[in-house]
mmCIF file of N, CA and C in Angstrom:
data_model
loop_
_atom_site.group_PDB
_atom_site.id
_atom_site.type_symbol
_atom_site.label_atom_id
_atom_site.label_comp_id
_atom_site.label_asym_id
_atom_site.label_seq_id
_atom_site.Cartn_x
_atom_site.Cartn_y
_atom_site.Cartn_z
ATOM 1 N N MET A 1 8.254 15.800 -11.382
ATOM 2 C CA MET A 1 7.601 14.764 -10.965
ATOM 3 C C MET A 1 8.520 13.495 -11.050
ATOM 4 N N ASN A 2 8.491 12.667 -10.076
ATOM 5 C CA ASN A 2 9.138 11.448 -10.061
ATOM 6 C C ASN A 2 8.246 10.226 -9.769
ATOM 7 N N SER A 3 8.610 9.135 -10.307
ATOM 8 C CA SER A 3 7.997 7.794 -9.759
ATOM 9 C C SER A 3 8.890 6.840 -9.314
ATOM 10 N N PHE A 4 8.392 6.104 -8.429
ATOM 11 C CA PHE A 4 9.191 4.952 -7.700
ATOM 12 C C PHE A 4 8.492 3.758 -7.781
ATOM 13 N N LYS A 5 9.118 2.696 -8.287
ATOM 14 C CA LYS A 5 8.589 1.353 -8.619
ATOM 15 C C LYS A 5 8.247 0.617 -7.273
ATOM 16 N N SER A 6 8.788 0.839 -6.214
ATOM 17 C CA SER A 6 8.538 0.125 -4.992
ATOM 18 C C SER A 6 8.709 1.154 -3.661
ATOM 19 N N ILE A 7 8.313 0.527 -2.475
ATOM 20 C CA ILE A 7 8.428 1.282 -1.312
ATOM 21 C C ILE A 7 9.986 1.442 -1.080
ATOM 22 N N ASN A 8 10.723 0.445 -1.282
ATOM 23 C CA ASN A 8 12.241 0.513 -1.031
ATOM 24 C C ASN A 8 12.896 1.399 -1.990
ATOM 25 N N GLU A 9 12.455 1.662 -3.274
ATOM 26 C CA GLU A 9 13.010 2.525 -4.087
ATOM 27 C C GLU A 9 12.795 4.077 -3.569
ATOM 28 N N LEU A 10 11.537 4.159 -3.107
ATOM 29 C CA LEU A 10 11.093 5.390 -2.671
ATOM 30 C C LEU A 10 11.900 5.905 -1.427
ATOM 31 N N ILE A 11 12.018 4.967 -0.514
ATOM 32 C CA ILE A 11 12.772 5.179 0.736
ATOM 33 C C ILE A 11 14.262 5.567 0.322
ATOM 34 N N MET A 12 14.898 5.023 -0.552
ATOM 35 C CA MET A 12 16.289 5.285 -0.906
ATOM 36 C C MET A 12 16.395 6.609 -1.528
ATOM 37 N N ASN A 13 15.336 7.140 -2.022
ATOM 38 C CA ASN A 13 15.405 8.590 -2.559
ATOM 39 C C ASN A 13 14.611 9.599 -1.871
ATOM 40 N N LEU A 14 14.258 9.273 -0.696
ATOM 41 C CA LEU A 14 13.672 10.276 0.183
ATOM 42 C C LEU A 14 14.378 11.556 0.368
ATOM 43 N N TYR A 15 15.587 11.414 0.461
ATOM 44 C CA TYR A 15 16.546 12.635 0.710
ATOM 45 C C TYR A 15 16.291 13.757 -0.436
ATOM 46 N N LEU A 16 15.909 13.331 -1.587
ATOM 47 C CA LEU A 16 15.888 14.177 -2.749
ATOM 48 C C LEU A 16 14.577 14.963 -2.736
ATOM 49 N N LEU A 17 13.526 14.551 -1.904
ATOM 50 C CA LEU A 17 12.134 14.993 -1.963
ATOM 51 C C LEU A 17 11.988 16.059 -0.910
ATOM 52 N N ASP A 18 11.156 17.163 -1.241
ATOM 53 C CA ASP A 18 10.876 18.226 -0.251
ATOM 54 C C ASP A 18 9.957 17.671 0.739
ATOM 55 N N GLN A 19 10.321 17.899 2.030
ATOM 56 C CA GLN A 19 9.568 17.430 3.245
ATOM 57 C C GLN A 19 8.153 17.727 3.207
ATOM 58 N N GLY A 20 7.904 18.874 2.745
ATOM 59 C CA GLY A 20 6.465 19.417 2.740
ATOM 60 C C GLY A 20 5.618 18.996 1.585
ATOM 61 N N GLU A 21 6.053 18.043 0.796
ATOM 62 C CA GLU A 21 5.275 17.659 -0.454
ATOM 63 C C GLU A 21 4.590 16.355 -0.138
ATOM 64 N N TRP A 22 3.561 15.990 -0.982
ATOM 65 C CA TRP A 22 2.877 14.668 -0.681
ATOM 66 C C TRP A 22 3.373 13.656 -1.814
ATOM 67 N N ILE A 23 3.269 12.450 -1.401
ATOM 68 C CA ILE A 23 3.532 11.351 -2.207
ATOM 69 C C ILE A 23 2.283 10.719 -2.565
ATOM 70 N N TYR A 24 1.880 10.320 -3.774
ATOM 71 C CA TYR A 24 0.678 9.782 -4.223
ATOM 72 C C TYR A 24 0.833 8.343 -4.637
ATOM 73 N N ALA A 25 -0.280 7.419 -4.358
ATOM 74 C CA ALA A 25 -0.181 6.142 -4.739
ATOM 75 C C ALA A 25 -1.704 5.781 -5.040
ATOM 76 N N ASN A 26 -1.934 4.654 -5.691
ATOM 77 C CA ASN A 26 -3.160 3.918 -5.852
ATOM 78 C C ASN A 26 -3.320 3.189 -4.505
ATOM 79 N N LEU A 27 -4.341 3.773 -3.777
ATOM 80 C CA LEU A 27 -4.601 3.218 -2.413
ATOM 81 C C LEU A 27 -5.154 1.753 -2.418
ATOM 82 N N GLU A 28 -5.893 1.406 -3.412
ATOM 83 C CA GLU A 28 -6.292 0.059 -3.482
ATOM 84 C C GLU A 28 -5.189 -0.956 -3.684
ATOM 85 N N LEU A 29 -4.314 -0.543 -4.589
ATOM 86 C CA LEU A 29 -3.036 -1.349 -4.748
ATOM 87 C C LEU A 29 -2.121 -1.364 -3.419
ATOM 88 N N TRP A 30 -2.007 -0.090 -2.783
ATOM 89 C CA TRP A 30 -1.124 -0.120 -1.624
ATOM 90 C C TRP A 30 -1.911 -1.216 -0.558
ATOM 91 N N ASN A 31 -3.194 -1.163 -0.409
ATOM 92 C CA ASN A 31 -3.872 -1.970 0.545
ATOM 93 C C ASN A 31 -3.769 -3.488 0.158
ATOM 94 N N SER A 32 -3.644 -3.826 -1.060
ATOM 95 C CA SER A 32 -3.658 -5.279 -1.461
ATOM 96 C C SER A 32 -2.139 -5.772 -1.599
ATOM 97 N N ASP A 33 -1.327 -4.843 -2.068
ATOM 98 C CA ASP A 33 0.066 -5.311 -2.360
ATOM 99 C C ASP A 33 1.110 -4.170 -2.131
ATOM 100 N N PRO A 34 1.357 -3.870 -0.917
ATOM 101 C CA PRO A 34 2.209 -2.475 -0.620
ATOM 102 C C PRO A 34 3.627 -2.760 -1.125
ATOM 103 N N LYS A 35 4.208 -3.867 -1.183
ATOM 104 C CA LYS A 35 5.485 -4.050 -1.638
ATOM 105 C C LYS A 35 5.762 -3.903 -3.203
ATOM 106 N N HIS A 36 4.561 -3.831 -3.831
ATOM 107 C CA HIS A 36 4.668 -3.707 -5.246
ATOM 108 C C HIS A 36 4.005 -2.450 -5.723
ATOM 109 N N THR A 37 3.627 -1.517 -4.871
ATOM 110 C CA THR A 37 2.905 -0.413 -5.260
ATOM 111 C C THR A 37 4.000 0.748 -5.836
ATOM 112 N N GLU A 38 3.433 1.340 -6.841
ATOM 113 C CA GLU A 38 4.277 2.466 -7.451
ATOM 114 C C GLU A 38 3.807 3.840 -6.728
ATOM 115 N N PHE A 39 4.805 4.540 -6.520
ATOM 116 C CA PHE A 39 4.545 5.941 -5.933
ATOM 117 C C PHE A 39 4.904 7.062 -6.805
ATOM 118 N N TYR A 40 4.219 8.147 -6.678
ATOM 119 C CA TYR A 40 4.469 9.428 -7.414
ATOM 120 C C TYR A 40 4.712 10.526 -6.435
ATOM 121 N N TYR A 41 5.721 11.202 -6.772
ATOM 122 C CA TYR A 41 6.174 12.511 -6.171
ATOM 123 C C TYR A 41 5.739 13.554 -7.084
ATOM 124 N N ILE A 42 4.727 14.390 -6.750
ATOM 125 C CA ILE A 42 4.230 15.455 -7.774
ATOM 126 C C ILE A 42 4.258 16.738 -7.012
ATOM 127 N N PRO A 43 5.367 17.416 -6.994
ATOM 128 C CA PRO A 43 5.440 18.706 -6.167
ATOM 129 C C PRO A 43 4.258 19.757 -6.641
ATOM 130 N N TRP A 44 3.945 20.535 -5.910
ATOM 131 C CA TRP A 44 3.007 21.719 -6.184
ATOM 132 C C TRP A 44 3.695 22.497 -7.156
ATOM 133 N N ASP A 45 4.891 22.818 -7.263
ATOM 134 C CA ASP A 45 5.561 23.869 -8.153
ATOM 135 C C ASP A 45 5.538 23.069 -9.600
ATOM 136 N N TYR A 46 5.607 21.799 -9.658
ATOM 137 C CA TYR A 46 5.553 21.073 -10.912
ATOM 138 C C TYR A 46 4.209 21.299 -11.617
ATOM 139 N N ILE A 47 3.215 21.040 -10.805
ATOM 140 C CA ILE A 47 1.793 21.307 -11.379
ATOM 141 C C ILE A 47 1.638 22.747 -11.633
ATOM 142 N N GLN A 48 2.028 23.655 -10.959
ATOM 143 C CA GLN A 48 1.843 25.061 -11.228
ATOM 144 C C GLN A 48 2.534 25.508 -12.537
ATOM 145 N N ASN A 49 3.600 24.792 -13.040
ATOM 146 C CA ASN A 49 4.339 25.155 -14.114
ATOM 147 C C ASN A 49 3.798 24.559 -15.408
ATOM 148 N N LEU A 50 2.694 23.594 -15.172
ATOM 149 C CA LEU A 50 2.109 22.972 -16.371
ATOM 150 C C LEU A 50 1.048 23.937 -17.058
ATOM 151 N N ASN A 51 0.913 23.670 -18.309
ATOM 152 C CA ASN A 51 -0.207 24.509 -18.945
ATOM 153 C C ASN A 51 -1.658 24.053 -18.595
ATOM 154 N N ASP A 52 -2.662 24.705 -18.779
ATOM 155 C CA ASP A 52 -3.880 24.283 -18.416
ATOM 156 C C ASP A 52 -4.386 22.939 -19.031
ATOM 157 N N ASN A 53 -3.877 22.841 -20.236
ATOM 158 C CA ASN A 53 -4.222 21.692 -21.037
ATOM 159 C C ASN A 53 -3.375 20.462 -20.626
ATOM 160 N N GLU A 54 -2.561 20.607 -19.621
ATOM 161 C CA GLU A 54 -1.683 19.483 -19.212
ATOM 162 C C GLU A 54 -2.196 19.018 -17.793
ATOM 163 N N ILE A 55 -3.202 19.609 -17.275
ATOM 164 C CA ILE A 55 -3.674 19.202 -15.963
ATOM 165 C C ILE A 55 -5.340 18.861 -16.052
ATOM 166 N N TYR A 56 -5.681 18.104 -15.039
ATOM 167 C CA TYR A 56 -7.025 17.782 -14.849
ATOM 168 C C TYR A 56 -7.313 17.807 -13.354
ATOM 169 N N LEU A 57 -8.794 17.805 -13.042
ATOM 170 C CA LEU A 57 -9.111 17.731 -11.581
ATOM 171 C C LEU A 57 -9.481 16.491 -11.341
ATOM 172 N N ASP A 58 -8.833 15.808 -10.397
ATOM 173 C CA ASP A 58 -9.152 14.397 -10.061
ATOM 174 C C ASP A 58 -10.563 14.378 -9.272
ATOM 175 N N GLU A 59 -10.886 13.269 -8.685
ATOM 176 C CA GLU A 59 -12.172 13.145 -7.956
ATOM 177 C C GLU A 59 -12.332 13.974 -6.727
ATOM 178 N N GLU A 60 -11.023 14.370 -6.074
ATOM 179 C CA GLU A 60 -11.112 15.221 -4.885
ATOM 180 C C GLU A 60 -10.805 16.589 -5.348
ATOM 181 N N ASP A 61 -11.002 17.037 -6.521
ATOM 182 C CA ASP A 61 -10.822 18.385 -7.129
ATOM 183 C C ASP A 61 -9.336 18.834 -6.974
ATOM 184 N N MET A 62 -8.475 17.879 -6.854
ATOM 185 C CA MET A 62 -7.020 18.238 -6.992
ATOM 186 C C MET A 62 -6.511 18.354 -8.303
ATOM 187 N N GLU A 63 -5.678 19.431 -8.607
ATOM 188 C CA GLU A 63 -4.992 19.489 -9.826
ATOM 189 C C GLU A 63 -3.966 18.388 -10.051
ATOM 190 N N MET A 64 -4.017 17.709 -11.024
ATOM 191 C CA MET A 64 -3.035 16.612 -11.269
ATOM 192 C C MET A 64 -2.452 16.581 -12.758
ATOM 193 N N PRO A 65 -1.312 16.215 -13.058
ATOM 194 C CA PRO A 65 -0.989 16.157 -14.427
ATOM 195 C C PRO A 65 -1.639 15.067 -15.165
ATOM 196 N N PHE A 66 -1.999 15.376 -16.462
ATOM 197 C CA PHE A 66 -2.565 14.390 -17.311
ATOM 198 C C PHE A 66 -1.823 13.145 -17.458
ATOM 199 N N ILE A 67 -0.463 13.106 -17.258
ATOM 200 C CA ILE A 67 0.364 11.961 -17.361
ATOM 201 C C ILE A 67 -0.071 10.836 -16.415
ATOM 202 N N VAL A 68 -0.688 11.249 -15.220
ATOM 203 C CA VAL A 68 -1.011 10.233 -14.262
ATOM 204 C C VAL A 68 -2.637 9.851 -14.268
ATOM 205 N N GLN A 69 -3.356 10.550 -15.165
ATOM 206 C CA GLN A 69 -4.661 10.323 -15.281
ATOM 207 C C GLN A 69 -5.006 8.775 -15.528
ATOM 208 N N GLY A 70 -5.973 8.196 -14.818
ATOM 209 C CA GLY A 70 -6.352 6.840 -14.917
ATOM 210 C C GLY A 70 -5.681 6.061 -14.033
ATOM 211 N N LEU A 71 -4.623 6.465 -13.199
ATOM 212 C CA LEU A 71 -3.765 5.622 -12.261
ATOM 213 C C LEU A 71 -4.568 5.614 -10.983
ATOM 214 N N ASN A 72 -5.620 6.329 -10.768
ATOM 215 C CA ASN A 72 -6.298 6.217 -9.476
ATOM 216 C C ASN A 72 -5.487 6.770 -8.255
ATOM 217 N N LEU A 73 -4.726 7.714 -8.601
ATOM 218 C CA LEU A 73 -3.709 8.192 -7.514
ATOM 219 C C LEU A 73 -4.499 8.951 -6.483
ATOM 220 N N ARG A 74 -4.183 8.928 -5.120
ATOM 221 C CA ARG A 74 -4.561 9.731 -4.043
ATOM 222 C C ARG A 74 -3.448 10.250 -3.244
ATOM 223 N N GLY A 75 -3.697 11.187 -2.407
ATOM 224 C CA GLY A 75 -2.525 11.582 -1.414
ATOM 225 C C GLY A 75 -2.368 10.414 -0.578
ATOM 226 N N TRP A 76 -1.100 9.858 -0.546
ATOM 227 C CA TRP A 76 -0.795 8.671 0.303
ATOM 228 C C TRP A 76 -0.169 9.144 1.604
ATOM 229 N N MET A 77 0.852 10.008 1.567
ATOM 230 C CA MET A 77 1.685 10.509 2.789
ATOM 231 C C MET A 77 2.555 11.387 2.622
ATOM 232 N N LEU A 78 2.632 12.440 3.467
ATOM 233 C CA LEU A 78 3.658 13.523 3.358
ATOM 234 C C LEU A 78 5.050 12.858 3.421
ATOM 235 N N VAL A 79 5.924 13.629 2.550
ATOM 236 C CA VAL A 79 7.257 13.080 2.629
ATOM 237 C C VAL A 79 7.949 13.210 4.152
ATOM 238 N N SER A 80 7.695 14.198 4.797
ATOM 239 C CA SER A 80 8.178 14.298 6.210
ATOM 240 C C SER A 80 7.697 13.190 7.105
ATOM 241 N N SER A 81 6.569 12.669 7.003
ATOM 242 C CA SER A 81 6.052 11.658 7.826
ATOM 243 C C SER A 81 6.646 10.474 7.447
ATOM 244 N N LEU A 82 6.744 10.044 6.116
ATOM 245 C CA LEU A 82 7.545 8.877 5.679
ATOM 246 C C LEU A 82 8.821 8.957 6.111
ATOM 247 N N ASP A 83 9.547 10.128 6.025
ATOM 248 C CA ASP A 83 10.957 10.128 6.435
ATOM 249 C C ASP A 83 11.102 9.876 7.816
ATOM 250 N N TYR A 84 10.102 10.352 8.751
ATOM 251 C CA TYR A 84 10.325 10.118 10.209
ATOM 252 C C TYR A 84 10.284 8.546 10.360
ATOM 253 N N ILE A 85 9.269 7.995 9.794
ATOM 254 C CA ILE A 85 9.064 6.425 9.955
ATOM 255 C C ILE A 85 10.362 5.725 9.513
ATOM 256 N N ALA A 86 10.894 6.121 8.203
ATOM 257 C CA ALA A 86 12.152 5.538 7.735
ATOM 258 C C ALA A 86 13.343 5.645 8.508
ATOM 259 N N GLN A 87 13.466 6.834 9.254
ATOM 260 C CA GLN A 87 14.561 7.056 10.238
ATOM 261 C C GLN A 87 14.572 6.039 11.281
ATOM 262 N N ASN A 88 13.385 5.715 11.695
ATOM 263 C CA ASN A 88 13.184 4.653 12.779
ATOM 264 C C ASN A 88 13.272 3.171 12.355
ATOM 265 N N LYS A 89 13.310 3.041 11.018
ATOM 266 C CA LYS A 89 13.483 1.735 10.386
ATOM 267 C C LYS A 89 14.625 1.117 10.645
ATOM 268 N N SER A 90 15.806 1.900 10.749
ATOM 269 C CA SER A 90 17.084 1.381 11.060
ATOM 270 C C SER A 90 17.127 0.572 12.286
ATOM 271 N N ASN A 91 16.231 0.963 13.195
ATOM 272 C CA ASN A 91 16.295 0.133 14.427
ATOM 273 C C ASN A 91 15.821 -1.241 14.273
ATOM 274 N N TYR A 92 15.066 -1.506 13.188
ATOM 275 C CA TYR A 92 14.451 -2.813 12.985
ATOM 276 C C TYR A 92 14.939 -3.483 11.823
ATOM 277 N N GLY A 93 16.137 -3.194 11.407
ATOM 278 C CA GLY A 93 16.884 -3.915 10.333
ATOM 279 C C GLY A 93 16.131 -3.733 8.981
ATOM 280 N N HIS A 94 15.900 -4.791 8.351
ATOM 281 C CA HIS A 94 15.205 -4.680 7.039
ATOM 282 C C HIS A 94 13.851 -5.392 7.031
ATOM 283 N N ASP A 95 13.286 -5.315 8.168
ATOM 284 C CA ASP A 95 11.932 -5.903 8.342
ATOM 285 C C ASP A 95 10.854 -5.074 7.560
ATOM 286 N N ASP A 96 10.589 -5.394 6.331
ATOM 287 C CA ASP A 96 9.607 -4.736 5.530
ATOM 288 C C ASP A 96 8.334 -4.811 5.973
ATOM 289 N N ASN A 97 7.801 -5.850 6.634
ATOM 290 C CA ASN A 97 6.465 -5.979 7.196
ATOM 291 C C ASN A 97 6.252 -4.999 8.451
ATOM 292 N N TRP A 98 7.374 -4.877 9.265
ATOM 293 C CA TRP A 98 7.254 -3.874 10.385
ATOM 294 C C TRP A 98 6.972 -2.528 9.802
ATOM 295 N N PHE A 99 7.916 -2.172 8.711
ATOM 296 C CA PHE A 99 7.770 -0.815 8.070
ATOM 297 C C PHE A 99 6.469 -0.534 7.501
ATOM 298 N N ILE A 100 5.855 -1.546 6.800
ATOM 299 C CA ILE A 100 4.538 -1.248 6.191
ATOM 300 C C ILE A 100 3.640 -1.101 7.333
ATOM 301 N N ASP A 101 3.634 -1.907 8.315
ATOM 302 C CA ASP A 101 2.684 -1.829 9.450
ATOM 303 C C ASP A 101 2.781 -0.568 10.153
ATOM 304 N N GLU A 102 3.951 0.114 10.194
ATOM 305 C CA GLU A 102 4.088 1.452 10.820
ATOM 306 C C GLU A 102 3.389 2.487 9.915
ATOM 307 N N ILE A 103 3.593 2.326 8.604
ATOM 308 C CA ILE A 103 3.176 3.198 7.653
ATOM 309 C C ILE A 103 1.609 3.229 7.658
ATOM 310 N N ASN A 104 0.931 2.072 7.732
ATOM 311 C CA ASN A 104 -0.392 1.910 7.814
ATOM 312 C C ASN A 104 -0.917 2.397 9.183
ATOM 313 N N TYR A 105 -0.302 2.108 10.285
ATOM 314 C CA TYR A 105 -0.774 2.616 11.631
ATOM 315 C C TYR A 105 -0.668 4.204 11.564
ATOM 316 N N TYR A 106 0.195 4.894 10.962
ATOM 317 C CA TYR A 106 0.213 6.363 10.774
ATOM 318 C C TYR A 106 -0.949 6.862 9.923
ATOM 319 N N ARG A 107 -1.127 6.095 8.726
ATOM 320 C CA ARG A 107 -2.137 6.598 7.936
ATOM 321 C C ARG A 107 -3.607 6.455 8.473
ATOM 322 N N VAL A 108 -3.746 5.514 9.414
ATOM 323 C CA VAL A 108 -4.981 5.284 9.975
ATOM 324 C C VAL A 108 -5.222 6.212 11.220
ATOM 325 N N ASN A 109 -4.116 6.323 12.019
ATOM 326 C CA ASN A 109 -4.221 7.163 13.311
ATOM 327 C C ASN A 109 -3.841 8.469 13.240
ATOM 328 N N ASP A 110 -3.099 8.931 12.096
ATOM 329 C CA ASP A 110 -2.528 10.148 12.086
ATOM 330 C C ASP A 110 -1.702 10.679 13.102
ATOM 331 N N THR A 111 -0.912 9.451 13.563
ATOM 332 C CA THR A 111 0.138 9.702 14.759
ATOM 333 C C THR A 111 1.027 8.519 14.694
ATOM 334 N N PHE A 112 2.261 8.717 15.265
ATOM 335 C CA PHE A 112 3.251 7.605 15.227
ATOM 336 C C PHE A 112 3.162 6.705 16.443
ATOM 337 N N ARG A 113 3.540 5.530 16.389
ATOM 338 C CA ARG A 113 3.551 4.696 17.529
ATOM 339 C C ARG A 113 4.646 5.085 18.420
ATOM 340 N N THR A 114 4.412 4.937 19.783
ATOM 341 C CA THR A 114 5.292 5.445 20.698
ATOM 342 C C THR A 114 6.194 4.269 21.269
#
């Protein structure tokens, strides 16, 4: 499990993450302050290696490590989807607002802008 203090820190470390895994975040915080949202990478293998007393079922009946209980985490985006958007970010320089808008567009529409 890894945590990232900002979207920029997450993007800088995407190459370390498995493309098929989920990134988790507090969605209320993401919607109100995306530049300062903390992200969690909690691979399936990590959860499977925990003891039963180290996991809980969240509100969506997903197994999560107790260490993140109370953070109101939900599945935010697949690593592969974020990586695709990040690869296109280079065309727009360091425009964080554009990047956040692209992420939100994908999260709402389940497709990338053309």
